[in-house]
């Protein structure tokens, strides 16, 4: 008995040691992988390309001054040698760059490239979607308006030092400096390629673009001179485009694909997640996004907060989660769980049709009312809209559905007094960077409640705007806990106004081949989506 | 024939002008803001406005169209809003793949449709006739996305006979071409059956038989030659039909042609790409029809164009 126990203990020790050593084993260098996507890649110009598909590919070719710890929200230096020095008034940031970092064309990166890259994003001729993120830099608006030839707030102090001055303190500025728009590009390569820079990208990143056959595939090769030793692990990455997700899934089964860029197709989802063998290669993570229903405060009777609260209580979110095969986490508030400032204690509106009816009656709408709900026409959104229609019918609200193309829904939703309710499926709000201000200013502030904006409830609470503005000026590290608490309170106040029905936070699922090695943080990174430089093969 | 060709080419120019005007007008009337779609959700209203100005979308319709036509006359189809690449270059990079797909589809629909139609005509009212007509019905009514995915699952994944998708040689081409051409094969079978039945009842066929010619010789040398005439016109029309079909088939099989290019452009209202592909398609359809008319002229001396 004693001997058996001893043997068991030795066995267990060996097992634990083996597991630990394999977990700690350095990733294997070399090899290549193939990733599939349905849509073509439009551009790899970091100033221009801004979607979940080209975002991680741009990160293969370029670097920003700052980056995040994989899977997290903690900022870390990348092209910067250290975190920047911040002035006491929180308006000036001095970055010291790593020395000796070379672009793929062999030229050494300097502080002038930082200035050029930021000015390029601000230049209207670039047509960058990211322009407005950087207009808070002193002199940026004058540059955008053509009144200045350079941005006065960006000063090159030395080849390895650049100072950026803001008009006002902004606690999210360093997050903005870690975005793809702030990737550093060499001026001469942009000038050489002209408008085609997006197809001939040159950066400092861990991979170089080896070839791009339009509509077919992109091939990336390891940058042997990458400034982070041991990175990347792979020799190459091939991105195949144009593959229908169902076909891509079959290709993965056959070993022709290593990673499903578009995730597991809905038709195969249950089969994959129920099969123990297949399940081993499935990864999932809650995205930093919220899918919601907007209630337009400019349209009667939705201008009455009691009516909006009644709608919040009448919608059965669990039923909606079933429609999407459980690929979501029930939302109680605007902020998603992974966003700093998320309040776990926020209960949200609990499903209670009886209470919803009572609230409607109190608002003078005992017999209900008629309204319209806009939704995109791609599955499963019309089915979800029908579910909402049924739920609201139970409290006497008759909903007319308008199922349209995505572009038409965006147009109607952004036009005042047009769309009473909008189901945001397919257009969920996803973080640009991990800071709660990104879930406030673009979608719930007064300045976004305009024609063509994304504030679809057209809510404008100047007092909340003032509080958010004050919170954004809290730059000192010691103020961050208080700042996040303030944002939690702002979103709690917004929740009481019930201009949204936050329904779910999408849980992203992806599937990889047996040979591909990568953690969930590398395969489903909330900011970069895929960290290619950290992937390896067995 | 030269006068006829010249007048058809001139007509084609008119068709192209109308196609460009109609496409431009339809896109202009769409309740969608291309600048917002280029900018994405995170861009501020000011950034969207800046992009709108840069793309010239803030100008009146007439000014935008006149500018486009001016560039078009110089052979410039503009630049993609989303990709920022020249539309002419984008079309050039995709046209060969679509041409291959169409050629493969035409080949397969002739290969399947003609023998089946002849077989059905020669066995009129019997089981081969009913079988072929059933095939024609199914081929014409099966949705291409379903047909494509079914073929992939059965022949590529299940039996491992073909690649699962993508672009390459004949093995890559077979399934997308079959998906595109199967509906047409059904139509061809029906048309050749009707046409052949009509011809087989003519006096000259009866005479040929009376002369003692064998059944196959009567069909091949006398009847088929006259029955095949409508097929040539149908091939010309097929190009137009295929321009619609390639959008679905190319998406299912990951075939890098014009169909996928325009589908991606439609989703983001990339006006220069949409108008460019429409004009190019209109040109190809017009030329294909002209070519079909000319070929018919050569194979059937009874036809006279003026």
CSV table of N, CA and C in Angstrom, one decimal, chain A residues 352-493:
chain,number,residue,atom,x,y,z
A,352,UNK,N,-39.2,41.8,-16.6
A,352,UNK,CA,-40.4,41.8,-15.8
A,352,UNK,C,-41.5,42.5,-16.5
A,353,UNK,N,-42.2,41.7,-17.4
A,353,UNK,CA,-43.3,42.3,-18.2
A,353,UNK,C,-44.4,43.0,-17.4
A,354,UNK,N,-44.7,42.4,-16.2
A,354,UNK,CA,-45.8,43.0,-15.4
A,354,UNK,C,-45.4,44.4,-15.0
A,355,UNK,N,-44.2,44.5,-14.5
A,355,UNK,CA,-43.7,45.9,-14.1
A,355,UNK,C,-43.6,46.8,-15.3
A,356,UNK,N,-43.2,46.3,-16.4
A,356,UNK,CA,-43.1,47.1,-17.7
A,356,UNK,C,-44.5,47.6,-18.0
A,357,UNK,N,-45.5,46.8,-17.9
A,357,UNK,CA,-46.9,47.2,-18.2
A,357,UNK,C,-47.3,48.3,-17.2
A,358,UNK,N,-47.0,48.1,-16.0
A,358,UNK,CA,-47.4,49.1,-15.0
A,358,UNK,C,-46.7,50.5,-15.3
A,359,UNK,N,-45.4,50.4,-15.7
A,359,UNK,CA,-44.7,51.7,-16.0
A,359,UNK,C,-45.3,52.3,-17.2
A,360,UNK,N,-45.7,51.5,-18.2
A,360,UNK,CA,-46.4,52.1,-19.4
A,360,UNK,C,-47.7,52.8,-19.0
A,361,UNK,N,-48.4,52.1,-18.1
A,361,UNK,CA,-49.7,52.7,-17.6
A,361,UNK,C,-49.4,54.0,-16.9
A,362,UNK,N,-48.4,54.0,-16.1
A,362,UNK,CA,-48.0,55.3,-15.4
A,362,UNK,C,-47.7,56.4,-16.4
A,363,UNK,N,-47.2,56.0,-17.5
A,363,UNK,CA,-46.8,57.0,-18.5
A,363,UNK,C,-48.0,57.4,-19.4
A,364,UNK,N,-49.1,56.9,-19.1
A,364,UNK,CA,-50.3,57.2,-19.9
A,364,UNK,C,-50.4,56.4,-21.1
A,365,UNK,N,-49.8,55.2,-21.2
A,365,UNK,CA,-49.8,54.4,-22.4
A,365,UNK,C,-50.3,53.0,-22.0
A,366,UNK,N,-51.4,53.0,-21.3
A,366,UNK,CA,-51.9,51.7,-20.8
A,366,UNK,C,-52.3,50.8,-22.0
A,367,UNK,N,-52.8,51.4,-23.1
A,367,UNK,CA,-53.2,50.5,-24.2
A,367,UNK,C,-52.0,50.4,-25.2
A,368,UNK,N,-50.8,50.8,-24.8
A,368,UNK,CA,-49.6,50.6,-25.7
A,368,UNK,C,-49.6,51.7,-26.7
A,369,UNK,N,-48.7,51.4,-27.7
A,369,UNK,CA,-48.5,52.4,-28.8
A,369,UNK,C,-47.9,51.7,-30.0
A,370,UNK,N,-47.8,52.4,-31.1
A,370,UNK,CA,-47.1,51.8,-32.3
A,370,UNK,C,-45.8,52.4,-32.5
A,371,UNK,N,-44.8,51.7,-32.9
A,371,UNK,CA,-43.5,52.2,-33.2
A,371,UNK,C,-42.8,51.4,-34.3
A,372,UNK,N,-41.6,51.8,-34.7
A,372,UNK,CA,-40.8,51.0,-35.7
A,372,UNK,C,-39.5,50.6,-35.1
A,373,UNK,N,-39.0,49.5,-35.7
A,373,UNK,CA,-37.7,48.9,-35.3
A,373,UNK,C,-36.9,48.6,-36.5
A,374,UNK,N,-35.8,49.3,-36.6
A,374,UNK,CA,-34.8,49.1,-37.8
A,374,UNK,C,-33.8,48.0,-37.4
A,375,UNK,N,-33.6,47.1,-38.4
A,375,UNK,CA,-32.6,46.1,-38.2
A,375,UNK,C,-31.9,45.8,-39.5
A,376,UNK,N,-30.6,45.3,-39.4
A,376,UNK,CA,-30.0,44.9,-40.6
A,376,UNK,C,-30.6,43.6,-41.1
A,377,UNK,N,-30.5,43.3,-42.4
A,377,UNK,CA,-31.2,42.2,-42.9
A,377,UNK,C,-30.5,40.9,-42.9
A,378,UNK,N,-29.3,40.9,-42.3
A,378,UNK,CA,-28.5,39.6,-42.3
A,378,UNK,C,-28.8,38.8,-41.1
A,379,UNK,N,-28.9,37.5,-41.3
A,379,UNK,CA,-29.2,36.6,-40.2
A,379,UNK,C,-28.1,36.7,-39.1
A,380,UNK,N,-28.5,36.6,-37.8
A,380,UNK,CA,-29.8,36.3,-37.2
A,380,UNK,C,-30.5,37.6,-36.8
A,381,UNK,N,-30.1,38.7,-37.3
A,381,UNK,CA,-30.7,40.0,-36.8
A,381,UNK,C,-32.2,40.1,-37.1
A,382,UNK,N,-32.8,39.7,-38.2
A,382,UNK,CA,-34.2,39.8,-38.4
A,382,UNK,C,-35.0,38.9,-37.4
A,383,UNK,N,-34.4,37.7,-37.1
A,383,UNK,CA,-35.0,36.8,-36.1
A,383,UNK,C,-35.0,37.4,-34.7
A,384,UNK,N,-33.9,38.1,-34.4
A,384,UNK,CA,-33.8,38.8,-33.1
A,384,UNK,C,-34.8,39.9,-33.0
A,385,UNK,N,-34.9,40.7,-34.1
A,385,UNK,CA,-35.9,41.8,-34.1
A,385,UNK,C,-37.3,41.2,-33.9
A,386,UNK,N,-37.6,40.1,-34.5
A,386,UNK,CA,-38.9,39.5,-34.3
A,386,UNK,C,-39.1,39.1,-32.9
A,387,UNK,N,-38.1,38.6,-32.2
A,387,UNK,CA,-38.2,38.2,-30.8
A,387,UNK,C,-38.5,39.5,-30.0
A,388,UNK,N,-37.9,40.6,-30.3
A,388,UNK,CA,-38.1,41.8,-29.6
A,388,UNK,C,-39.6,42.3,-29.9
A,389,UNK,N,-40.0,42.1,-31.1
A,389,UNK,CA,-41.4,42.5,-31.5
A,389,UNK,C,-42.4,41.7,-30.7
A,390,UNK,N,-42.1,40.4,-30.5
A,390,UNK,CA,-43.0,39.6,-29.8
A,390,UNK,C,-43.0,40.0,-28.3
A,391,UNK,N,-41.9,40.3,-27.7
A,391,UNK,CA,-41.8,40.7,-26.3
A,391,UNK,C,-42.5,42.0,-26.1
A,392,UNK,N,-42.4,42.9,-27.0
A,392,UNK,CA,-43.0,44.2,-26.8
A,392,UNK,C,-44.5,44.1,-27.1
A,393,UNK,N,-44.9,43.2,-27.9
A,393,UNK,CA,-46.4,43.0,-28.1
A,393,UNK,C,-47.1,42.5,-26.8
A,394,UNK,N,-46.3,41.8,-26.0
A,394,UNK,CA,-46.9,41.4,-24.7
A,394,UNK,C,-47.2,42.5,-23.8
A,395,UNK,N,-46.6,43.7,-24.0
A,395,UNK,CA,-47.0,44.8,-23.1
A,395,UNK,C,-47.8,45.9,-23.9
A,396,UNK,N,-48.2,45.4,-25.1
A,396,UNK,CA,-49.1,46.3,-25.9
A,396,UNK,C,-48.4,47.2,-26.9
A,397,UNK,N,-47.1,47.0,-27.0
A,397,UNK,CA,-46.4,47.9,-28.0
A,397,UNK,C,-46.4,47.2,-29.3
A,398,UNK,N,-47.0,47.8,-30.4
A,398,UNK,CA,-47.0,47.2,-31.7
A,398,UNK,C,-45.8,47.7,-32.5
A,399,UNK,N,-44.9,46.8,-32.9
A,399,UNK,CA,-43.7,47.2,-33.5
A,399,UNK,C,-43.7,46.8,-35.0
A,400,UNK,N,-43.4,47.8,-35.9
A,400,UNK,CA,-43.3,47.5,-37.3
A,400,UNK,C,-41.8,47.3,-37.6
A,401,UNK,N,-41.4,46.2,-38.2
A,401,UNK,CA,-40.0,45.9,-38.5
A,401,UNK,C,-39.6,46.5,-39.8
A,402,UNK,N,-38.4,47.1,-39.8
A,402,UNK,CA,-37.8,47.5,-41.1
A,402,UNK,C,-36.5,46.9,-41.2
A,403,UNK,N,-36.4,45.9,-42.0
A,403,UNK,CA,-35.2,45.1,-42.2
A,403,UNK,C,-34.5,45.6,-43.5
A,404,UNK,N,-33.3,46.2,-43.3
A,404,UNK,CA,-32.7,46.9,-44.4
A,404,UNK,C,-31.2,46.5,-44.5
A,405,UNK,N,-30.6,47.0,-45.6
A,405,UNK,CA,-29.1,46.8,-45.8
A,405,UNK,C,-28.4,47.6,-44.7
A,406,UNK,N,-27.3,47.1,-44.3
A,406,UNK,CA,-26.5,47.8,-43.2
A,406,UNK,C,-26.3,49.3,-43.4
A,407,UNK,N,-26.0,49.6,-44.6
A,407,UNK,CA,-25.7,51.0,-44.9
A,407,UNK,C,-26.9,51.9,-44.8
A,408,UNK,N,-28.1,51.3,-45.1
A,408,UNK,CA,-29.4,52.1,-44.9
A,408,UNK,C,-29.8,52.2,-43.5
A,409,UNK,N,-29.5,51.2,-42.7
A,409,UNK,CA,-29.8,51.2,-41.3
A,409,UNK,C,-28.9,52.3,-40.6
A,410,UNK,N,-27.6,52.3,-41.0
A,410,UNK,CA,-26.7,53.4,-40.4
A,410,UNK,C,-27.2,54.8,-40.7
A,411,UNK,N,-27.7,54.9,-42.0
A,411,UNK,CA,-28.2,56.2,-42.5
A,411,UNK,C,-29.4,56.6,-41.7
A,412,UNK,N,-30.4,55.7,-41.5
A,412,UNK,CA,-31.6,56.1,-40.8
A,412,UNK,C,-31.3,56.3,-39.4
A,413,UNK,N,-30.5,55.5,-38.8
A,413,UNK,CA,-30.2,55.6,-37.3
A,413,UNK,C,-29.5,56.9,-37.0
A,414,UNK,N,-28.7,57.4,-37.9
A,414,UNK,CA,-28.0,58.6,-37.7
A,414,UNK,C,-28.7,59.9,-38.1
A,415,UNK,N,-30.0,59.7,-38.5
A,415,UNK,CA,-30.8,60.9,-38.9
A,415,UNK,C,-31.8,61.2,-37.8
A,416,UNK,N,-31.8,62.4,-37.3
A,416,UNK,CA,-32.7,62.7,-36.2
A,416,UNK,C,-34.1,62.5,-36.5
A,417,UNK,N,-34.9,62.0,-35.5
A,417,UNK,CA,-36.3,61.8,-35.6
A,417,UNK,C,-36.7,60.9,-36.8
A,418,UNK,N,-35.9,59.9,-37.0
A,418,UNK,CA,-36.2,58.9,-38.1
A,418,UNK,C,-36.5,57.5,-37.6
A,419,UNK,N,-35.5,57.0,-36.9
A,419,UNK,CA,-35.6,55.6,-36.5
A,419,UNK,C,-35.9,55.5,-35.0
A,420,UNK,N,-37.1,55.1,-34.6
A,420,UNK,CA,-37.5,55.1,-33.2
A,420,UNK,C,-36.7,54.1,-32.4
A,421,UNK,N,-36.5,52.9,-33.0
A,421,UNK,CA,-35.7,51.9,-32.3
A,421,UNK,C,-34.8,51.3,-33.4
A,422,UNK,N,-33.6,51.0,-32.9
A,422,UNK,CA,-32.6,50.4,-33.9
A,422,UNK,C,-32.0,49.2,-33.1
A,423,UNK,N,-32.0,48.0,-33.8
A,423,UNK,CA,-31.3,46.9,-33.2
A,423,UNK,C,-29.9,46.9,-33.8
A,424,UNK,N,-28.9,46.9,-33.0
A,424,UNK,CA,-27.5,47.1,-33.5
A,424,UNK,C,-26.8,45.9,-33.9
A,425,UNK,N,-27.5,44.7,-34.0
A,425,UNK,CA,-26.9,43.5,-34.4
A,425,UNK,C,-26.1,43.7,-35.7
A,426,UNK,N,-24.8,43.2,-35.7
A,426,UNK,CA,-24.0,43.5,-36.8
A,426,UNK,C,-23.3,44.8,-36.8
A,427,UNK,N,-23.8,45.7,-35.9
A,427,UNK,CA,-23.2,47.0,-35.8
A,427,UNK,C,-22.9,47.3,-34.3
A,428,UNK,N,-22.6,46.3,-33.5
A,428,UNK,CA,-22.4,46.5,-32.1
A,428,UNK,C,-21.3,47.4,-31.9
A,429,UNK,N,-21.4,48.1,-30.7
A,429,UNK,CA,-20.3,49.1,-30.4
A,429,UNK,C,-19.1,48.3,-29.8
A,430,UNK,N,-17.9,48.4,-30.5
A,430,UNK,CA,-16.8,47.7,-30.0
A,430,UNK,C,-15.7,48.7,-29.7
A,431,UNK,N,-14.9,48.4,-28.7
A,431,UNK,CA,-13.9,49.3,-28.2
A,431,UNK,C,-12.9,49.7,-29.3
A,432,UNK,N,-12.5,51.0,-29.3
A,432,UNK,CA,-11.4,51.4,-30.1
A,432,UNK,C,-10.1,51.2,-29.3
A,433,UNK,N,-10.3,51.4,-28.0
A,433,UNK,CA,-9.2,51.3,-27.0
A,433,UNK,C,-9.8,51.0,-25.7
A,434,UNK,N,-9.1,50.4,-24.8
A,434,UNK,CA,-9.7,50.0,-23.5
A,434,UNK,C,-9.8,51.2,-22.5
A,435,UNK,N,-10.7,52.1,-22.7
A,435,UNK,CA,-10.9,53.2,-21.8
A,435,UNK,C,-12.4,53.5,-21.9
A,436,UNK,N,-13.1,53.7,-20.7
A,436,UNK,CA,-14.5,53.9,-20.8
A,436,UNK,C,-15.0,55.1,-21.6
A,437,UNK,N,-14.1,56.1,-21.7
A,437,UNK,CA,-14.5,57.3,-22.5
A,437,UNK,C,-14.9,56.9,-23.9
A,438,UNK,N,-14.3,55.8,-24.4
A,438,UNK,CA,-14.6,55.3,-25.8
A,438,UNK,C,-16.0,54.8,-25.9
A,439,UNK,N,-16.7,54.5,-24.8
A,439,UNK,CA,-18.1,54.1,-24.8
A,439,UNK,C,-19.0,55.2,-24.5
A,440,UNK,N,-18.4,56.4,-24.3
A,440,UNK,CA,-19.2,57.6,-23.9
A,440,UNK,C,-19.3,58.6,-25.1
A,441,UNK,N,-18.1,59.2,-25.4
A,441,UNK,CA,-18.1,60.3,-26.3
A,441,UNK,C,-18.6,60.0,-27.7
A,442,UNK,N,-18.3,58.9,-28.3
A,442,UNK,CA,-18.7,58.6,-29.7
A,442,UNK,C,-20.2,58.2,-29.8
A,443,UNK,N,-20.8,57.8,-28.7
A,443,UNK,CA,-22.2,57.2,-28.8
A,443,UNK,C,-23.2,57.7,-27.9
A,444,UNK,N,-22.8,58.4,-26.8
A,444,UNK,CA,-23.8,58.9,-25.9
A,444,UNK,C,-23.6,60.4,-25.5
A,445,UNK,N,-22.7,61.1,-26.1
A,445,UNK,CA,-22.4,62.5,-25.7
A,445,UNK,C,-23.3,63.4,-26.6
A,446,UNK,N,-23.3,64.7,-26.2
A,446,UNK,CA,-24.1,65.7,-26.9
A,446,UNK,C,-23.5,65.9,-28.3
A,447,UNK,N,-22.1,65.9,-28.4
A,447,UNK,CA,-21.5,66.2,-29.7
A,447,UNK,C,-21.7,65.1,-30.7
A,448,UNK,N,-22.0,63.9,-30.2
A,448,UNK,CA,-22.3,62.8,-31.2
A,448,UNK,C,-23.8,62.7,-31.5
A,449,UNK,N,-24.6,63.5,-30.8
A,449,UNK,CA,-26.1,63.4,-31.1
A,449,UNK,C,-26.4,64.4,-32.3
A,450,UNK,N,-25.8,64.1,-33.4
A,450,UNK,CA,-26.0,65.0,-34.6
A,450,UNK,C,-26.3,64.1,-35.8
A,451,UNK,N,-26.7,64.8,-36.9
A,451,UNK,CA,-26.9,64.1,-38.1
A,451,UNK,C,-25.6,63.4,-38.5
A,452,UNK,N,-25.7,62.1,-38.8
A,452,UNK,CA,-24.6,61.3,-39.3
A,452,UNK,C,-23.7,60.8,-38.1
A,453,UNK,N,-24.1,61.1,-36.9
A,453,UNK,CA,-23.3,60.6,-35.8
A,453,UNK,C,-23.8,59.2,-35.4
A,454,UNK,N,-23.1,58.6,-34.3
A,454,UNK,CA,-23.4,57.3,-33.9
A,454,UNK,C,-24.2,57.2,-32.6
A,455,UNK,N,-24.7,58.4,-32.2
A,455,UNK,CA,-25.5,58.5,-31.0
A,455,UNK,C,-27.0,58.3,-31.4
A,456,UNK,N,-27.4,57.1,-31.6
A,456,UNK,CA,-28.7,56.8,-32.2
A,456,UNK,C,-29.9,57.1,-31.3
A,457,UNK,N,-29.7,57.1,-29.9
A,457,UNK,CA,-30.9,57.5,-29.1
A,457,UNK,C,-31.0,59.0,-29.1
A,458,UNK,N,-30.0,59.7,-29.7
A,458,UNK,CA,-30.0,61.2,-29.7
A,458,UNK,C,-30.1,61.8,-28.3
A,459,UNK,N,-29.4,61.1,-27.4
A,459,UNK,CA,-29.4,61.6,-26.0
A,459,UNK,C,-28.4,62.7,-25.8
A,460,UNK,N,-28.7,63.7,-25.1
A,460,UNK,CA,-27.8,64.8,-24.8
A,460,UNK,C,-28.0,65.2,-23.4
A,461,UNK,N,-27.1,64.8,-22.5
A,461,UNK,CA,-27.1,65.2,-21.1
A,461,UNK,C,-25.9,66.0,-20.8
A,462,UNK,N,-26.1,67.3,-20.8
A,462,UNK,CA,-24.9,68.2,-20.6
A,462,UNK,C,-24.2,68.0,-19.3
A,463,UNK,N,-24.9,67.7,-18.3
A,463,UNK,CA,-24.3,67.5,-17.0
A,463,UNK,C,-23.4,66.2,-17.0
A,464,UNK,N,-23.8,65.2,-17.7
A,464,UNK,CA,-23.0,64.0,-17.8
A,464,UNK,C,-21.8,64.3,-18.7
A,465,UNK,N,-22.0,65.0,-19.7
A,465,UNK,CA,-20.9,65.4,-20.6
A,465,UNK,C,-19.8,66.1,-19.8
A,466,UNK,N,-20.2,67.1,-18.9
A,466,UNK,CA,-19.3,67.8,-18.1
A,466,UNK,C,-18.5,66.9,-17.1
A,467,UNK,N,-19.3,65.9,-16.6
A,467,UNK,CA,-18.6,65.0,-15.6
A,467,UNK,C,-17.6,64.1,-16.4
A,468,UNK,N,-17.9,63.7,-17.6
A,468,UNK,CA,-17.0,62.9,-18.4
A,468,UNK,C,-15.8,63.7,-18.8
A,469,UNK,N,-16.0,64.9,-19.1
A,469,UNK,CA,-14.9,65.8,-19.5
A,469,UNK,C,-14.0,66.0,-18.3
A,470,UNK,N,-14.5,66.2,-17.2
A,470,UNK,CA,-13.7,66.4,-15.9
A,470,UNK,C,-12.9,65.1,-15.6
A,471,UNK,N,-13.6,63.9,-15.8
A,471,UNK,CA,-13.0,62.7,-15.6
A,471,UNK,C,-11.8,62.5,-16.5
A,472,UNK,N,-11.9,62.9,-17.8
A,472,UNK,CA,-10.9,62.7,-18.7
A,472,UNK,C,-9.6,63.6,-18.4
A,473,UNK,N,-9.8,64.6,-17.6
A,473,UNK,CA,-8.7,65.4,-17.2
A,473,UNK,C,-7.9,64.9,-16.0
A,474,UNK,N,-8.4,63.8,-15.5
A,474,UNK,CA,-7.8,63.1,-14.3
A,474,UNK,C,-6.7,62.2,-14.9
A,475,UNK,N,-5.5,62.7,-15.1
A,475,UNK,CA,-4.4,62.0,-15.8
A,475,UNK,C,-3.4,61.3,-14.8
A,476,UNK,N,-3.2,61.9,-13.7
A,476,UNK,CA,-2.2,61.3,-12.7
A,476,UNK,C,-2.6,59.8,-12.4
A,477,UNK,N,-1.5,59.0,-12.3
A,477,UNK,CA,-1.8,57.6,-12.0
A,477,UNK,C,-2.6,57.4,-10.7
A,478,UNK,N,-2.3,58.3,-9.7
A,478,UNK,CA,-3.1,58.2,-8.4
A,478,UNK,C,-4.5,58.5,-8.6
A,479,UNK,N,-4.9,59.1,-9.7
A,479,UNK,CA,-6.3,59.5,-9.8
A,479,UNK,C,-7.1,58.4,-10.6
A,480,UNK,N,-6.5,57.4,-11.1
A,480,UNK,CA,-7.1,56.5,-12.0
A,480,UNK,C,-8.3,55.7,-11.4
A,481,UNK,N,-8.1,55.3,-10.1
A,481,UNK,CA,-9.2,54.5,-9.4
A,481,UNK,C,-10.4,55.4,-9.3
A,482,UNK,N,-10.2,56.7,-8.9
A,482,UNK,CA,-11.3,57.6,-8.8
A,482,UNK,C,-12.0,57.9,-10.1
A,483,UNK,N,-11.1,58.0,-11.2
A,483,UNK,CA,-11.6,58.3,-12.5
A,483,UNK,C,-12.6,57.1,-13.0
A,484,UNK,N,-12.1,55.9,-12.8
A,484,UNK,CA,-12.9,54.8,-13.2
A,484,UNK,C,-14.2,54.7,-12.4
A,485,UNK,N,-14.1,55.0,-11.2
A,485,UNK,CA,-15.3,55.1,-10.3
A,485,UNK,C,-16.3,56.1,-10.8
A,486,UNK,N,-15.8,57.2,-11.2
A,486,UNK,CA,-16.6,58.3,-11.8
A,486,UNK,C,-17.3,57.9,-13.1
A,487,UNK,N,-16.5,57.2,-13.9
A,487,UNK,CA,-17.1,56.7,-15.2
A,487,UNK,C,-18.2,55.6,-14.9
A,488,UNK,N,-18.0,54.8,-13.9
A,488,UNK,CA,-19.0,53.8,-13.5
A,488,UNK,C,-20.3,54.5,-13.1
A,489,UNK,N,-20.1,55.6,-12.4
A,489,UNK,CA,-21.2,56.4,-11.9
A,489,UNK,C,-21.9,57.1,-13.1
A,490,UNK,N,-21.2,57.5,-14.1
A,490,UNK,CA,-21.7,58.2,-15.3
A,490,UNK,C,-22.6,57.2,-16.0
A,491,UNK,N,-22.1,56.0,-16.2
A,491,UNK,CA,-22.8,54.9,-16.9
A,491,UNK,C,-24.0,54.5,-16.2
A,492,UNK,N,-23.9,54.5,-14.8
A,492,UNK,CA,-25.1,54.1,-14.0
A,492,UNK,C,-26.2,55.1,-14.2
A,493,UNK,N,-25.8,56.4,-14.3
A,493,UNK,CA,-26.8,57.5,-14.5
A,493,UNK,C,-27.4,57.3,-15.9
